[in-house]
Tab-separated table of C-alpha atoms and ligand atoms in Angstrom:
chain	number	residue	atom	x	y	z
S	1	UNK	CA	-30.572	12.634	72.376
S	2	UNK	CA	-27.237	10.802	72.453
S	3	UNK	CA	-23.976	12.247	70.450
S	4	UNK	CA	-21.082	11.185	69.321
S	5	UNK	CA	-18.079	12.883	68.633
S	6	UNK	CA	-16.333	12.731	65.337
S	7	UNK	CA	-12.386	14.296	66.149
S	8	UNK	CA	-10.943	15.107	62.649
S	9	UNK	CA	-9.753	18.282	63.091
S	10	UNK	CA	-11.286	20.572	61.211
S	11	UNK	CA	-13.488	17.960	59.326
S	12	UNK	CA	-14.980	17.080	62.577
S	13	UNK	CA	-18.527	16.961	63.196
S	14	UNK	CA	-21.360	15.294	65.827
S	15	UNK	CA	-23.341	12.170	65.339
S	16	UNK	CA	-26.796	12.758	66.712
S	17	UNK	CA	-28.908	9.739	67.678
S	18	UNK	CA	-32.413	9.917	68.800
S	19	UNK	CA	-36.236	8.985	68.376
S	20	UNK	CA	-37.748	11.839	66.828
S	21	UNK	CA	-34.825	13.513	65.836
S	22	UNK	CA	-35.996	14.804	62.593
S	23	UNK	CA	-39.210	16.987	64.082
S	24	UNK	CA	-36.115	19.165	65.677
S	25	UNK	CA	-33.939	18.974	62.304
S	26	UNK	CA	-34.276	22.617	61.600
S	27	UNK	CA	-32.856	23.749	64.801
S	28	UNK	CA	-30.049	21.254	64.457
S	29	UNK	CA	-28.985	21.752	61.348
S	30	UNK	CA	-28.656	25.813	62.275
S	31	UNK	CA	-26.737	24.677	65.600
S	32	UNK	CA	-24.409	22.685	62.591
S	33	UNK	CA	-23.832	26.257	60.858
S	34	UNK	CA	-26.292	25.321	57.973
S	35	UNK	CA	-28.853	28.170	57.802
S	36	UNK	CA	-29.453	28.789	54.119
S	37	UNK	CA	-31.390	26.515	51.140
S	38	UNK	CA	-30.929	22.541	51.259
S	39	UNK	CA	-31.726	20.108	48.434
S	40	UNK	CA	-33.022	16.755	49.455
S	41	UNK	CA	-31.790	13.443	48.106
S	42	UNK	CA	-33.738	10.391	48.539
S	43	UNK	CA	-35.767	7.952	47.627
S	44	UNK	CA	-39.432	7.648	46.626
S	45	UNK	CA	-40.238	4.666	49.458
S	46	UNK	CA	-38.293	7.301	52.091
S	47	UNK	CA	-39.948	9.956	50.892
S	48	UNK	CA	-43.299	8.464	51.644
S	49	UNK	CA	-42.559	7.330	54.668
S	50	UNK	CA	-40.556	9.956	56.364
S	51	UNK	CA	-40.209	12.474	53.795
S	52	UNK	CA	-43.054	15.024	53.671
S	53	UNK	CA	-42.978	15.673	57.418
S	54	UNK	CA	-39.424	16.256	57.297
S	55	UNK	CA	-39.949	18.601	54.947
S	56	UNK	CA	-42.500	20.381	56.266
S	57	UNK	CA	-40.511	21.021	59.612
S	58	UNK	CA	-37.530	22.657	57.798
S	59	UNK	CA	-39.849	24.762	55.759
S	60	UNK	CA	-41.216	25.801	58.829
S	61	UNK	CA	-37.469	26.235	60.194
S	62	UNK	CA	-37.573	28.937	57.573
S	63	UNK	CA	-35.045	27.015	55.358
S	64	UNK	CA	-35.773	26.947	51.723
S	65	UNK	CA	-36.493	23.400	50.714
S	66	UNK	CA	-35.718	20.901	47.495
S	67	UNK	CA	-36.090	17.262	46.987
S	68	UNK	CA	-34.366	15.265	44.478
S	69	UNK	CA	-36.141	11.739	44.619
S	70	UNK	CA	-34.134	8.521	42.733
S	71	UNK	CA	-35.359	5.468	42.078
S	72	UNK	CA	-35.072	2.377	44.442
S	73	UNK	CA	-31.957	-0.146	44.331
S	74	UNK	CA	-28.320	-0.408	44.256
S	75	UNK	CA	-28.562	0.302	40.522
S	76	UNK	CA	-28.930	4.046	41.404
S	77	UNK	CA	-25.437	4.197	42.684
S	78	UNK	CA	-24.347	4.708	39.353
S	79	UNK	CA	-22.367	7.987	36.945
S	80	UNK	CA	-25.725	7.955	35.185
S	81	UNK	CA	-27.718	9.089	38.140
S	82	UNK	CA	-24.811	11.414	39.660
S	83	UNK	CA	-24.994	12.883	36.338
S	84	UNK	CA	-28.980	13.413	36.312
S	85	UNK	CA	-28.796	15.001	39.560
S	86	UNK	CA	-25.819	17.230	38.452
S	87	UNK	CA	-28.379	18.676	35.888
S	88	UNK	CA	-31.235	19.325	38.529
S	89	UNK	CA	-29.222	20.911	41.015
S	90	UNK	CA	-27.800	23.436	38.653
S	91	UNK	CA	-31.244	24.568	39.080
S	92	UNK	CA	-32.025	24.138	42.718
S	93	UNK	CA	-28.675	25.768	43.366
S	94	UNK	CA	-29.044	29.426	44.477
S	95	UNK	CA	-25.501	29.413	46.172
S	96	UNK	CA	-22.873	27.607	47.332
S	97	UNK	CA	-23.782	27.031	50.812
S	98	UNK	CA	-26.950	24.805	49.963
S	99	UNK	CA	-26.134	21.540	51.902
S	100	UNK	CA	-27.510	18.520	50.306
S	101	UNK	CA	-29.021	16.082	52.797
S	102	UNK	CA	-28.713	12.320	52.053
S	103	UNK	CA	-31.611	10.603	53.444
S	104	UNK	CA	-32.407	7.201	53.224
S	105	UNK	CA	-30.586	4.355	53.191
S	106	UNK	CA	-26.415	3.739	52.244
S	107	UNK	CA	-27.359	3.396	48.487
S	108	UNK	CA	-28.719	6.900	48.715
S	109	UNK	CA	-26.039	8.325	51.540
S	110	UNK	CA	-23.205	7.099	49.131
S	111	UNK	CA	-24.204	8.646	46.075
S	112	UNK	CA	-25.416	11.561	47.148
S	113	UNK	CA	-22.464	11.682	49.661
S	114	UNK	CA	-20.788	11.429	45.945
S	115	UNK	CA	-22.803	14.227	44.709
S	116	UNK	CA	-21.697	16.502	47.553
S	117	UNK	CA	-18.257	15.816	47.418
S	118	UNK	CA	-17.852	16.582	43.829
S	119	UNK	CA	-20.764	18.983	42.852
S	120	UNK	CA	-18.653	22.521	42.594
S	121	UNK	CA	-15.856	20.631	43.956
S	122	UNK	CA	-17.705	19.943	47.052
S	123	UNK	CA	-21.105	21.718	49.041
S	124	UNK	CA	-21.648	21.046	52.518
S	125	UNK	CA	-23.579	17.262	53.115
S	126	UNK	CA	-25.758	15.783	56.069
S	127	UNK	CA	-26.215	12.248	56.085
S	128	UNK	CA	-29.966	11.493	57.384
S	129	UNK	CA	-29.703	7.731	57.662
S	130	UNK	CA	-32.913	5.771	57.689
S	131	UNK	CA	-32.205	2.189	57.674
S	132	UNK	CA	-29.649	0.676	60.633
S	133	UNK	CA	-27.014	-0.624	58.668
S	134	UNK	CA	-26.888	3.595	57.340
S	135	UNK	CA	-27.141	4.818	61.159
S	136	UNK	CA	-24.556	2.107	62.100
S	137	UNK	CA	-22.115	2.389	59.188
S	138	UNK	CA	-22.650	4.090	56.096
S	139	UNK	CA	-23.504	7.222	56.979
S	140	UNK	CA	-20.208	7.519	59.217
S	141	UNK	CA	-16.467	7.943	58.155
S	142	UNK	CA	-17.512	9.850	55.044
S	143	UNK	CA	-16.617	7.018	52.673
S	144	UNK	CA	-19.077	8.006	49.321
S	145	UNK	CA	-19.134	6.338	45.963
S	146	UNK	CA	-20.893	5.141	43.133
S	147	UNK	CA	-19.731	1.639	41.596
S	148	UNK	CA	-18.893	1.070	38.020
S	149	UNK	CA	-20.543	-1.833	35.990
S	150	UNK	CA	-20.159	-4.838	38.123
S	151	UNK	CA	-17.088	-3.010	40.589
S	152	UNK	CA	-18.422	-1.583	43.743
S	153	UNK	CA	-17.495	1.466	44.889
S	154	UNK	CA	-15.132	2.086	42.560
S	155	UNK	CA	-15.372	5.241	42.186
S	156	UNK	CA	-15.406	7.705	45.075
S	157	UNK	CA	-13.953	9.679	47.967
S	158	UNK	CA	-13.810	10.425	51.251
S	159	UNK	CA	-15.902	13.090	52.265
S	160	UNK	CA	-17.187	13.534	55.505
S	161	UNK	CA	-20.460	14.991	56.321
S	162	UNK	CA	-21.355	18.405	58.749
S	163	UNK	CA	-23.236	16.473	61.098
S	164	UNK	CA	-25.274	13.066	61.022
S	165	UNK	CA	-29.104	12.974	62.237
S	166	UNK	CA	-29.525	9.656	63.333
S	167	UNK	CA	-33.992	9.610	64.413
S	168	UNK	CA	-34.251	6.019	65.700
S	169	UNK	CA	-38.266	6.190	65.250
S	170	UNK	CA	-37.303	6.028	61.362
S	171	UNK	CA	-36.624	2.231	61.719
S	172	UNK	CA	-39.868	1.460	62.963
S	173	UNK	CA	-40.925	1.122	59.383
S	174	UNK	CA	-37.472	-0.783	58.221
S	175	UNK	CA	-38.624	-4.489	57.218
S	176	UNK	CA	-37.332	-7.309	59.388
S	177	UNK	CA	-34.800	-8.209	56.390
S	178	UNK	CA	-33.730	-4.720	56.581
S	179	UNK	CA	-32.819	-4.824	60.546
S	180	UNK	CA	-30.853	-8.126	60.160
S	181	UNK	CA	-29.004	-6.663	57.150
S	182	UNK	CA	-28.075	-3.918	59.769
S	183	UNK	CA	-27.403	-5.994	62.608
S	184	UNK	CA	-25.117	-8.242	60.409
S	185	UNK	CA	-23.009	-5.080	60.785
S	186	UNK	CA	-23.562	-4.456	64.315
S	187	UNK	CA	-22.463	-7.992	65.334
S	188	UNK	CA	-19.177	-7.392	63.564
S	189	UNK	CA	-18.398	-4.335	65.639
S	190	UNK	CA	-18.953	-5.986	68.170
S	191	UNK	CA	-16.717	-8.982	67.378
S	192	UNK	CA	-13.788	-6.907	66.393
S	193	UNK	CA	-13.730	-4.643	68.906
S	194	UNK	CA	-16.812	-4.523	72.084
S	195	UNK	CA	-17.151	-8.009	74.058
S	196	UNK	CA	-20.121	-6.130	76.293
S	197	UNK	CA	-21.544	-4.850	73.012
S	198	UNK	CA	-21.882	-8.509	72.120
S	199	UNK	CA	-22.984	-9.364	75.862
S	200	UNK	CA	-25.654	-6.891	75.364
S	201	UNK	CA	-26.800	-8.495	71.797
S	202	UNK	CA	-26.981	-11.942	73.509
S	203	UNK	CA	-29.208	-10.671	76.403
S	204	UNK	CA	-31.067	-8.171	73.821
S	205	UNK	CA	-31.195	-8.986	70.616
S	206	UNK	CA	-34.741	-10.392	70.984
S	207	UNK	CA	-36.462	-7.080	71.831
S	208	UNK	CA	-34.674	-5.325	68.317
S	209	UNK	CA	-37.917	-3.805	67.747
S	210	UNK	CA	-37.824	-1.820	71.010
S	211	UNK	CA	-37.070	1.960	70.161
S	212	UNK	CA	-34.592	1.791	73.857
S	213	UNK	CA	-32.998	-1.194	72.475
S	214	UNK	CA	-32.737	-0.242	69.375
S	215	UNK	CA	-31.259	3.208	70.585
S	216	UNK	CA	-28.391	1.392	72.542
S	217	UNK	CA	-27.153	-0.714	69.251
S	218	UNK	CA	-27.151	2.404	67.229
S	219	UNK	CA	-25.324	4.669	69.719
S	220	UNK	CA	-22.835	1.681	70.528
S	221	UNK	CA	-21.971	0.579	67.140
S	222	UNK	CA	-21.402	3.956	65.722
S	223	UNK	CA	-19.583	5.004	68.786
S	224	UNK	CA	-17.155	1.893	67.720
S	225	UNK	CA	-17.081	2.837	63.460
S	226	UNK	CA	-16.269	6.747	65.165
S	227	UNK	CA	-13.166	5.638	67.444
S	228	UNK	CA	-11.836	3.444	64.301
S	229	UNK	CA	-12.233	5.945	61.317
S	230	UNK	CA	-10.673	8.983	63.621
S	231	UNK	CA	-7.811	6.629	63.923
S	232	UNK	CA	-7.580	5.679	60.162
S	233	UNK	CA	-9.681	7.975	58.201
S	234	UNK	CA	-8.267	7.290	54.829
S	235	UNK	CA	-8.413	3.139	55.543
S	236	UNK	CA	-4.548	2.580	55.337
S	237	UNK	CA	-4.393	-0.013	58.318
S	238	UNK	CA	-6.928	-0.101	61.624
S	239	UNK	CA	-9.839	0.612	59.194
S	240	UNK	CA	-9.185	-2.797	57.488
S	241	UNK	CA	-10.611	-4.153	60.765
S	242	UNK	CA	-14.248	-3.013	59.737
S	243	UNK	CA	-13.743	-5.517	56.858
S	244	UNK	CA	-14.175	-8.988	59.846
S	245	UNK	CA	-16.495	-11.163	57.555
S	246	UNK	CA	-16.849	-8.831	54.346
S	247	UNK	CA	-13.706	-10.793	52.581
S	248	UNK	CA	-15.177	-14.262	51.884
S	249	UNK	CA	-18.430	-12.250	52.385
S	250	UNK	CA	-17.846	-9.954	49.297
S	251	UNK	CA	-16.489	-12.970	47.065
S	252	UNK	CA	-19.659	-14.982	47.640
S	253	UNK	CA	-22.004	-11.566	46.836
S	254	UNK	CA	-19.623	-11.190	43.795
S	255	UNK	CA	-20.135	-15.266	42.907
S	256	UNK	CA	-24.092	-15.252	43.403
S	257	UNK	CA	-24.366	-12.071	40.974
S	258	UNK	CA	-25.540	-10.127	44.557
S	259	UNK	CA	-27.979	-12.403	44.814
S	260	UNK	CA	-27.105	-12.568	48.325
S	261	UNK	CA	-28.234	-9.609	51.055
S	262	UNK	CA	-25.183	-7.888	51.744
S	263	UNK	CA	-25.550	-8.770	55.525
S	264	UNK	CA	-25.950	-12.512	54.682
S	265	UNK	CA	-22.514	-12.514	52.751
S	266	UNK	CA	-20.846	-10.821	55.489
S	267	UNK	CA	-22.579	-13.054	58.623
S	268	UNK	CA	-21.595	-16.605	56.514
S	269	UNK	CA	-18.134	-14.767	55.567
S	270	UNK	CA	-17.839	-14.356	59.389
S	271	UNK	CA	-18.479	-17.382	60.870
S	272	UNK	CA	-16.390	-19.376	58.027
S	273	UNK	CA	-13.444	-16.890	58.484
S	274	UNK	CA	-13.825	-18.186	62.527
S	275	UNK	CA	-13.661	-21.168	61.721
S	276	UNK	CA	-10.580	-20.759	59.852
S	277	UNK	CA	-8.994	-19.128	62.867
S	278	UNK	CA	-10.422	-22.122	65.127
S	279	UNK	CA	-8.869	-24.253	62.859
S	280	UNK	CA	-5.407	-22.235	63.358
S	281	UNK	CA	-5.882	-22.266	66.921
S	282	UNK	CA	-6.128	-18.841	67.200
S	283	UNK	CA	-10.008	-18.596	68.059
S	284	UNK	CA	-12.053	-20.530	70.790
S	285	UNK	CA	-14.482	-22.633	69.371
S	286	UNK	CA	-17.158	-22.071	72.680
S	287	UNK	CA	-16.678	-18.311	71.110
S	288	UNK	CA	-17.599	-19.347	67.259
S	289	UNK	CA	-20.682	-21.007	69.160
S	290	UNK	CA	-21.432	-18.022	70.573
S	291	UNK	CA	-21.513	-15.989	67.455
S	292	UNK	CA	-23.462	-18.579	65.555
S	293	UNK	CA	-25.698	-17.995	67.929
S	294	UNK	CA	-26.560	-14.592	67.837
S	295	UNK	CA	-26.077	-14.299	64.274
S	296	UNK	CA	-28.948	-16.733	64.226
S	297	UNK	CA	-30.485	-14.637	66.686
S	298	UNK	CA	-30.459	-11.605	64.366
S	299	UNK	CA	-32.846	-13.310	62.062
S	300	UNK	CA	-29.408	-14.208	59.429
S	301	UNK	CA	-28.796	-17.926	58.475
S	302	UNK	CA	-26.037	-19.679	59.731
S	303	UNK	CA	-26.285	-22.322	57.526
S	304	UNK	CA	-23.421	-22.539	54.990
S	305	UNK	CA	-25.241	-21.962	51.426
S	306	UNK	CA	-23.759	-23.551	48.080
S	307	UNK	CA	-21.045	-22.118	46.869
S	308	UNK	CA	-18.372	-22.695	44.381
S	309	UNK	CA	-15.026	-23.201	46.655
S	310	UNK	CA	-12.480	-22.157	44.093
S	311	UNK	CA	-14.590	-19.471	42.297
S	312	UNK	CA	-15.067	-17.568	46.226
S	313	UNK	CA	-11.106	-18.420	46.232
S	314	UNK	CA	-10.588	-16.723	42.352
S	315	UNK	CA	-12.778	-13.357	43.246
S	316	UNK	CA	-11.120	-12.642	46.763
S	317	UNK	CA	-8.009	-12.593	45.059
S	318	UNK	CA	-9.185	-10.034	42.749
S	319	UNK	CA	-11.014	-8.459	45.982
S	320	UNK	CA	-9.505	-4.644	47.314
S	321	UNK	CA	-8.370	-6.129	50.156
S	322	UNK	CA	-5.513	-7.725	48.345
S	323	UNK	CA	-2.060	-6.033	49.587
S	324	UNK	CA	0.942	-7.241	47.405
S	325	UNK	CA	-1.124	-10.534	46.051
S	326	UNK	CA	-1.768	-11.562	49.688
S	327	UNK	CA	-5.231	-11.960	50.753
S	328	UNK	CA	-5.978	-10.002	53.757
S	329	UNK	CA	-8.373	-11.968	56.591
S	330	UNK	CA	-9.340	-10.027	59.833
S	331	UNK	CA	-9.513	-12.479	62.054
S	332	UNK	CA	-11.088	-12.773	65.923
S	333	UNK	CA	-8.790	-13.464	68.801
S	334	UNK	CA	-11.872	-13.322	71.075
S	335	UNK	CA	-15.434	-11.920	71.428
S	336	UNK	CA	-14.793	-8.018	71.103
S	337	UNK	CA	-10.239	-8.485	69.671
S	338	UNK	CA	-9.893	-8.970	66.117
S	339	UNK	CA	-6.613	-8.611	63.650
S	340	UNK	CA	-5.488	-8.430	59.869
S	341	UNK	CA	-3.632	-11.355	58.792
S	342	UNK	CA	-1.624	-12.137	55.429
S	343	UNK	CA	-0.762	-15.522	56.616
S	344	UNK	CA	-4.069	-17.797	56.109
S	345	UNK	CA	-3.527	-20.520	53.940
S	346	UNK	CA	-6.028	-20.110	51.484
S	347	UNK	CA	-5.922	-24.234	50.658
S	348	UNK	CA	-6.835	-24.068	54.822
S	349	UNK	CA	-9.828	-21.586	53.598
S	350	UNK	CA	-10.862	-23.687	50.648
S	351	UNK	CA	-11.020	-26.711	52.629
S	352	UNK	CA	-13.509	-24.678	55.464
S	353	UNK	CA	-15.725	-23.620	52.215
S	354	UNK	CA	-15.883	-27.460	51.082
S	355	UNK	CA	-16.454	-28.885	54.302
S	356	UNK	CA	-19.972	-30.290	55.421
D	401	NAD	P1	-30.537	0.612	50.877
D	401	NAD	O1	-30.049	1.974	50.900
D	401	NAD	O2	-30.817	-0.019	49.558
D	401	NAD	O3	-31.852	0.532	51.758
D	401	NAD	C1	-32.497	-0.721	51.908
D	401	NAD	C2	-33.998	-0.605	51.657
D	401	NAD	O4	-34.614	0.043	52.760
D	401	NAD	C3	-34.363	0.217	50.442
D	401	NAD	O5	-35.421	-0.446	49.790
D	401	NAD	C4	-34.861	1.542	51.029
D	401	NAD	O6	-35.799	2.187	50.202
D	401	NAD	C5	-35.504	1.055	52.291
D	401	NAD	N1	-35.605	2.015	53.388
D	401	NAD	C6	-34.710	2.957	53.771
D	401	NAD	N2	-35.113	3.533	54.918
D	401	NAD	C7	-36.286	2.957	55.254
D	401	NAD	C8	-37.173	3.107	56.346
D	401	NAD	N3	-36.906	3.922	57.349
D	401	NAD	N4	-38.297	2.351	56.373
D	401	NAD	C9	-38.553	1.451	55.368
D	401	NAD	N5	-37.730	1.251	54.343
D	401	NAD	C10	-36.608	1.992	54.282
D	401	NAD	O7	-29.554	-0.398	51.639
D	401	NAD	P2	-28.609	-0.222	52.918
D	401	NAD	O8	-28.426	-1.596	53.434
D	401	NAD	O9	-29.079	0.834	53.824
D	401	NAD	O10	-27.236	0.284	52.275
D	401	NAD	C11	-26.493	-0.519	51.394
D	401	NAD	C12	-25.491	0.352	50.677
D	401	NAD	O11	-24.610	0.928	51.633
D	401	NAD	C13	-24.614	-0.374	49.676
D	401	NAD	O12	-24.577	0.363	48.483
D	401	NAD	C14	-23.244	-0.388	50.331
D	401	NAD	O13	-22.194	-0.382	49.391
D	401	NAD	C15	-23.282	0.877	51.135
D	401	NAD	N6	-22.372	0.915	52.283
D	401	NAD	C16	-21.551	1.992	52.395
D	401	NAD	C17	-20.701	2.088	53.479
D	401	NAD	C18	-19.842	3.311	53.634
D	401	NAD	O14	-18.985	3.337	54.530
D	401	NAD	N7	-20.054	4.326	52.840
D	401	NAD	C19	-20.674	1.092	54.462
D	401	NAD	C20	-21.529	0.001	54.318
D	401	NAD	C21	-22.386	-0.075	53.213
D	402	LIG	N1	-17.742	0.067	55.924
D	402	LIG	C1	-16.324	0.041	55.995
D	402	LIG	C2	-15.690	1.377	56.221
D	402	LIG	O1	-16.362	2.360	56.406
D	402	LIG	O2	-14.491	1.465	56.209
């Protein structure tokens, strides 16, 4: 078992990665200070798959088990279903320190992230991620929300889990679109802040399905999103960085009605934000090769898709990621140095969405 280190203070806690982790869970949730009932939240496809034998070991870890199951999709993370499961925990609740564990993918580490952090103003959470982009990102940095109507994330907090079980055997079952949703993620850590990180994708990214390999990218990548949320927990400045890709990528999710995988958005949204910074000079373009590359690699297209130039240009204005009506690019100096910019002309940006 590999672990990171999460140093917040008192809102610190360990990231544990492993194959197989979740046959031990009982004894690591008790070496996280959680000994009493906990109340499942997942999903029914998790549940099937991974569920019932996770179950079975904390029950036999002498905790006293519930599961909460919601229904599949992105729809879920909504006030509705925080608001359903408010109703069936005031039943599974026999006292205050019942941890909920989220486990499954982000959808279902987000809202019931949510859950915990506002259910009696807060019970004790463990994240249990079970897809990669969840054991590379999500399930770290304690960032949990549900989104209102067609605004993401809108509502939400930060609230940081007790400990994360990371068991890398649980991605054996993740479909291929899943894994390159994931790595999508991956190869922006990499970009923005690990140059041997992306060596080791170039030389490995072909064997993905290989628990070892696999392994490596998870305890890598998360090791990255832990150094960058201790330094910014709240996302006032350094945390922007994680966002390399996600600004054109979240304006062309946001044009295609999410049509688009998440990971798709964000690999087009980083190799047209490259070429922007080719295009300023500021980026090699032997390194925008190389990222094309392995993005392809990854199983993501790296073709540029249709898209509606001005309408990408309208909805990142309206993005987040706005600060004082300037729109905010992280941009790549080199494989493994990226930094936020307010100075991208965005005709310069419309011109890389229009061109061939
Ligand atoms: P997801 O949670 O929808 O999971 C993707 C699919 O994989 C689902 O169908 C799920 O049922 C299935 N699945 C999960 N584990 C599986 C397994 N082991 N085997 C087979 N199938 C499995 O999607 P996601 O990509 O994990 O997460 C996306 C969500 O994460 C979005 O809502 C996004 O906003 C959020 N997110 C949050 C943060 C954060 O910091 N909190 C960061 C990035 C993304
Ligand atoms: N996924 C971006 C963040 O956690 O800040």
């Amino acid at each position: 078992m590999k672990t990171i280190k999460i140093n917040l203070g008192d809102r610190g806690y360990r990231v544990l990665i492993g194959g197989g982790l979740l046959r031990q869970a009982g004894a690591l949730l008790k070496e996280a200070g959680l000994d009493n009932g906990l109340v499942i939240i997942t999903n029914p496809m998790v549940q099937s798959l991974h569920g019932t034998e996770f179950r079975n070991r904390l029950t036999a870890g002498g905790f006293n088990v519930t599961v909460l199951t919601v229904a599949e999709g992105e729809e879920q993370k909504s006030l509705d279903t925080a608001g359903r499961l408010y109703e069936e925990l005031t039943t599974a609740y026999t006292e205050r320190r019942t941890a909920i564990l989220a486990m499954g993918g982000g959808v279902i580490g987000d809202l019931a992230g949510f859950v915990a952090a506002t259910y009696l103003r807060g019970v004790p959470l463990v994240q249990v991620p079970t897809t990669l982009l969840a054991q590379v990102d999500s399930s770290i940095g304690g960032k949990v929300a549900v989104n209102h109507g067609k605004l993401k994330n809108k509502i939400g907090a930060f609230y940081q889990p007790r400990v994360v079980i990371s068991d890398i055997a649980t991605l054996k079952t993740l479909p291929a679109a899943e894994t390159a949703n994931g790595l999508a993620e991956v190869i922006k850590c990499a970009v923005i802040k690990d140059k041997d990180l992306f060596g080791f994708l170039e030389s490995n990214i072909s064997r993905i399905k290989e628990e070892a390999v696999l392994e490596e990218i998870v305890y890598r990548t998360a090791g990255i999103k832990a150094r960058v949320v201790e330094q910014d927990e709240t996302d006032r400045g350094t945390r922007n960085l994680l966002n390399f890709g996600h600004t054109i990528g979240h304006a062309i999710e946001t044009t295609c009605d999410f049509r688009v995988r998440h990971g798709q958005a964000v690999a087009t949204g980083m190799i047209l934000v490259s070429r922007v910074a080719v295009k300023m000079g500021i980026f090699k373009e032997a390194e925008l090769k190389r990222l094309t590359k392995v993005i392809a690699a990854a199983g993501l297209s790296v073709d540029k898709p249709a898209l509606d130039a001005k309408k990408i240009i309208q909805a990142m204005k309206h993005d987040k990621k706005v600060a004082g009506g300037r729109v905010r690019f992280v941009l790549p100096r080199a494989i493994g140095e990226a930094f936020l910019c307010e100075d991208v002309s965005l005709e310069m940006v419309e011109e890389t969405l229009n061109a061939e």
